[in-house]
Short mmCIF file of C-alpha atoms and ligand atoms in Angstrom, two decimals:
data_model
loop_
_atom_site.label_atom_id
_atom_site.label_comp_id
_atom_site.label_asym_id
_atom_site.label_seq_id
_atom_site.Cartn_x
_atom_site.Cartn_y
_atom_site.Cartn_z
CA UNK A 29 -22.95 -20.01 17.91
CA UNK A 30 -19.85 -19.76 15.72
CA UNK A 31 -20.51 -23.08 13.96
CA UNK A 32 -23.97 -22.11 12.76
CA UNK A 33 -23.57 -18.35 12.28
CA UNK A 34 -24.12 -17.09 8.75
CA UNK A 35 -21.10 -15.42 7.17
CA UNK A 36 -21.37 -11.64 7.11
CA UNK A 37 -22.05 -10.48 3.57
CA UNK A 38 -22.11 -6.69 4.13
CA UNK A 39 -20.24 -4.53 6.60
CA UNK A 40 -19.84 -0.82 7.20
CA UNK A 41 -16.47 0.79 7.49
CA UNK A 42 -15.85 3.80 9.70
CA UNK A 43 -12.66 5.67 8.92
CA UNK A 44 -11.19 9.05 8.20
CA UNK A 45 -12.49 11.50 5.62
CA UNK A 46 -8.82 12.64 5.64
CA UNK A 47 -5.76 10.59 4.74
CA UNK A 48 -3.78 11.27 7.90
CA UNK A 49 -0.13 12.24 7.74
CA UNK A 50 1.30 8.78 6.99
CA UNK A 51 0.94 6.95 3.67
CA UNK A 52 0.36 3.73 5.63
CA UNK A 53 -3.24 4.78 6.39
CA UNK A 54 -4.23 4.89 2.75
CA UNK A 55 -2.27 1.68 2.12
CA UNK A 56 -4.25 -0.04 4.88
CA UNK A 57 -7.49 1.30 3.38
CA UNK A 58 -6.63 -0.11 -0.05
CA UNK A 59 -5.67 -3.46 1.44
CA UNK A 60 -8.97 -3.53 3.31
CA UNK A 61 -11.04 -2.72 0.20
CA UNK A 62 -9.26 -5.38 -1.84
CA UNK A 63 -9.77 -7.99 0.91
CA UNK A 64 -13.50 -7.19 1.09
CA UNK A 65 -13.87 -7.73 -2.63
CA UNK A 66 -11.89 -10.98 -2.53
CA UNK A 67 -14.13 -12.35 0.20
CA UNK A 68 -17.32 -11.29 -1.57
CA UNK A 69 -18.28 -8.88 1.23
CA UNK A 70 -20.27 -5.74 0.38
CA UNK A 71 -19.20 -2.34 1.71
CA UNK A 72 -21.35 0.32 3.34
CA UNK A 73 -19.61 3.63 3.86
CA UNK A 74 -20.06 7.38 4.24
CA UNK A 75 -20.09 7.97 0.46
CA UNK A 76 -17.36 10.58 0.46
CA UNK A 77 -14.71 9.93 -2.18
CA UNK A 78 -12.11 11.42 0.15
CA UNK A 79 -9.44 10.33 2.60
CA UNK A 80 -9.11 6.83 4.01
CA UNK A 81 -12.83 6.34 3.36
CA UNK A 82 -12.51 7.09 -0.35
CA UNK A 83 -9.51 4.78 -0.65
CA UNK A 84 -11.44 1.85 0.88
CA UNK A 85 -14.38 2.46 -1.45
CA UNK A 86 -12.20 2.81 -4.57
CA UNK A 87 -10.33 -0.41 -3.84
CA UNK A 88 -13.48 -2.38 -2.96
CA UNK A 89 -15.32 -1.10 -6.05
CA UNK A 90 -12.39 -1.78 -8.39
CA UNK A 91 -12.15 -5.31 -6.97
CA UNK A 92 -15.81 -5.93 -7.82
CA UNK A 93 -17.38 -5.57 -4.36
CA UNK A 94 -20.88 -4.18 -3.98
CA UNK A 95 -20.49 -0.67 -2.56
CA UNK A 96 -23.25 1.34 -0.89
CA UNK A 97 -22.80 4.91 0.30
CA UNK A 98 -25.14 6.88 2.54
CA UNK A 99 -24.71 10.63 2.71
CA UNK A 100 -26.77 13.63 3.85
CA UNK A 101 -27.59 16.00 0.98
CA UNK A 102 -25.59 18.86 2.50
CA UNK A 103 -22.41 16.81 2.43
CA UNK A 104 -23.28 15.34 -0.97
CA UNK A 105 -23.32 18.79 -2.53
CA UNK A 106 -20.02 19.69 -0.91
CA UNK A 107 -18.12 16.51 -1.56
CA UNK A 108 -17.27 15.47 -5.07
CA UNK A 109 -20.23 13.15 -5.47
CA UNK A 110 -18.81 12.17 -8.85
CA UNK A 111 -16.19 10.27 -6.94
CA UNK A 112 -18.63 8.30 -4.83
CA UNK A 113 -18.64 4.63 -5.72
CA UNK A 114 -21.52 2.25 -6.35
CA UNK A 115 -25.03 2.86 -5.09
CA UNK A 116 -25.55 6.09 -3.12
CA UNK A 117 -28.44 6.91 -0.79
CA UNK A 118 -28.83 10.65 -0.22
CA UNK A 119 -30.66 11.26 3.07
CA UNK A 120 -31.75 14.35 4.98
CA UNK A 121 -29.71 14.31 8.17
CA UNK A 122 -26.60 12.83 9.77
CA UNK A 123 -28.83 10.87 12.14
CA UNK A 124 -30.73 9.33 9.25
CA UNK A 125 -27.49 8.55 7.54
CA UNK A 126 -25.99 6.75 10.49
CA UNK A 127 -29.19 4.79 11.22
CA UNK A 128 -29.34 3.70 7.55
CA UNK A 129 -25.67 2.66 7.53
CA UNK A 130 -26.14 0.59 10.69
CA UNK A 131 -29.29 -1.06 9.37
CA UNK A 132 -27.70 -1.99 6.06
CA UNK A 133 -24.67 -3.61 7.75
CA UNK A 134 -24.20 -6.85 9.62
CA UNK A 135 -20.99 -5.72 11.29
CA UNK A 136 -18.59 -2.79 11.56
CA UNK A 137 -14.90 -2.35 10.82
CA UNK A 138 -13.07 0.68 12.15
CA UNK A 139 -9.91 2.01 10.52
CA UNK A 140 -7.91 5.09 11.53
CA UNK A 141 -9.94 8.28 11.47
CA UNK A 142 -11.03 11.30 13.46
CA UNK A 143 -14.13 12.56 15.25
CA UNK A 144 -16.63 11.16 12.71
CA UNK A 145 -15.02 7.73 13.04
CA UNK A 146 -15.15 7.82 16.83
CA UNK A 147 -18.74 9.08 16.77
CA UNK A 148 -19.86 6.15 14.61
CA UNK A 149 -17.85 3.62 16.63
CA UNK A 150 -19.24 4.82 19.95
CA UNK A 151 -22.78 4.89 18.59
CA UNK A 152 -22.80 1.31 17.26
CA UNK A 153 -21.14 0.10 20.47
CA UNK A 154 -23.79 1.92 22.54
CA UNK A 155 -26.54 0.34 20.44
CA UNK A 156 -24.99 -3.09 21.20
CA UNK A 157 -24.90 -2.21 24.89
CA UNK A 158 -28.54 -1.11 24.90
CA UNK A 159 -29.75 -4.01 22.73
CA UNK A 160 -30.91 -1.90 19.77
CA UNK A 161 -28.85 -4.26 17.64
CA UNK A 162 -26.25 -6.98 18.25
CA UNK A 163 -23.51 -6.64 15.65
CA UNK A 164 -19.78 -7.36 15.74
CA UNK A 165 -17.36 -4.42 15.82
CA UNK A 166 -13.65 -4.74 15.03
CA UNK A 167 -11.02 -2.02 15.19
CA UNK A 168 -7.98 -2.50 12.99
CA UNK A 169 -5.23 -1.46 15.34
CA UNK A 170 -2.67 -0.87 12.64
CA UNK A 171 0.69 0.09 14.18
CA UNK A 172 -1.02 0.79 17.50
CA UNK A 173 -3.28 3.59 16.20
CA UNK A 174 -6.06 2.62 18.62
CA UNK A 175 -3.85 1.90 21.67
CA UNK A 176 -4.80 5.20 23.40
CA UNK A 177 -8.51 4.48 22.83
CA UNK A 178 -8.10 0.94 24.22
CA UNK A 179 -6.42 2.41 27.30
CA UNK A 180 -9.30 4.87 27.75
CA UNK A 181 -11.87 2.08 27.47
CA UNK A 182 -9.95 -0.03 30.03
CA UNK A 183 -9.93 3.01 32.33
CA UNK A 184 -13.71 3.41 31.91
CA UNK A 185 -14.16 -0.27 32.88
CA UNK A 186 -11.82 0.10 35.86
CA UNK A 187 -13.79 3.10 37.10
CA UNK A 188 -17.08 1.20 36.88
CA UNK A 189 -18.81 2.93 33.95
CA UNK A 190 -18.71 -0.06 31.61
CA UNK A 191 -18.72 -3.81 32.28
CA UNK A 192 -15.90 -5.99 30.92
CA UNK A 193 -18.52 -7.87 28.90
CA UNK A 194 -19.79 -4.64 27.29
CA UNK A 195 -16.21 -3.60 26.62
CA UNK A 196 -15.59 -6.88 24.83
CA UNK A 197 -18.06 -6.01 22.02
CA UNK A 198 -15.22 -3.96 20.49
CA UNK A 199 -12.63 -6.41 19.19
CA UNK A 200 -9.14 -5.41 18.12
CA UNK A 201 -7.34 -6.89 15.12
CA UNK A 202 -3.78 -6.26 14.05
CA UNK A 203 -4.45 -6.59 10.34
CA UNK A 204 -7.10 -6.72 7.68
CA UNK A 205 -7.52 -10.50 7.38
CA UNK A 206 -7.75 -10.95 11.14
CA UNK A 207 -10.38 -8.20 11.28
CA UNK A 208 -12.52 -9.87 8.61
CA UNK A 209 -12.17 -13.25 10.35
CA UNK A 210 -13.24 -11.71 13.67
CA UNK A 211 -16.22 -10.07 12.00
CA UNK A 212 -17.31 -13.48 10.69
CA UNK A 213 -16.79 -12.78 6.99
CA UNK A 214 -16.42 -15.89 4.84
CA UNK A 215 -12.84 -16.72 3.81
CA UNK A 216 -11.93 -16.09 0.19
CA UNK A 217 -12.20 -19.77 -0.80
CA UNK A 218 -15.89 -20.04 0.10
CA UNK A 219 -17.01 -16.53 -0.89
CA UNK A 220 -19.79 -16.48 -3.52
P1 LIG B 318 -13.61 11.62 10.41
O1 LIG B 318 -13.17 10.41 11.16
O2 LIG B 318 -13.88 12.80 11.30
O3 LIG B 318 -12.75 11.96 9.24
O4 LIG B 318 -15.04 11.24 9.84
C1 LIG B 318 -15.19 10.16 8.97
C2 LIG B 318 -16.46 9.41 9.23
O5 LIG B 318 -17.54 10.31 9.45
C3 LIG B 318 -16.82 8.57 8.02
O6 LIG B 318 -16.96 7.19 8.41
C4 LIG B 318 -18.11 9.16 7.50
O7 LIG B 318 -19.21 8.31 7.68
C5 LIG B 318 -18.32 10.42 8.29
N1 LIG B 318 -17.82 11.63 7.61
C6 LIG B 318 -17.16 12.64 8.22
N2 LIG B 318 -16.81 13.59 7.36
C7 LIG B 318 -17.29 13.20 6.18
C8 LIG B 318 -17.24 13.75 4.88
N3 LIG B 318 -16.62 14.91 4.66
N4 LIG B 318 -17.82 13.06 3.88
C9 LIG B 318 -18.44 11.92 4.10
N5 LIG B 318 -18.51 11.34 5.31
C10 LIG B 318 -17.94 11.95 6.33
#
């Protein structure tokens, strides 16, 4: 019930380990990290100090947010661990990493990204569908980045492979503040 639900204090972000070709993706990432810190929301992320993901973590960390990264040791060795922010859990496998990220988080925000981003999004949505957890998911559809994915999901519903109710567990927001409101994060004024 919205009136009695506790504000989300820690969310995971799924987004690109690359920056994409437009500066707006990194700008969005910075805006998102700053907004998390302002609202007192902790960040869980893939612990790579690269791409959109690294920009979110840098901005959140600089703003004073608690930042937790989870990374498999193979990636940790490859990826500039010096640039990882906050607390870092090094785990054995990608599966362990994703399970740990999901467990640590009360909701999920999705920013522009590639295959890894889609993998994580589809997995947490599937876990909602199957009842392994029940956690809000919001895609930030900045400048229509996720329009083709929304169209695909609508097609899947139309063809009878997903119910409209299951589809609705993936919310779309136009901007950062709307996304955090939809996730149930406390507004800045009441953040601890
Ligand atoms: P992608 O969207 O393919 O760039 O993948 C980004 C997502 O997958 C992030 O949310 C991470 O959790 C994970 N990921 C993929 N590649 C890396 C990487 N090089 N370093 C850390 N995490 C990564």
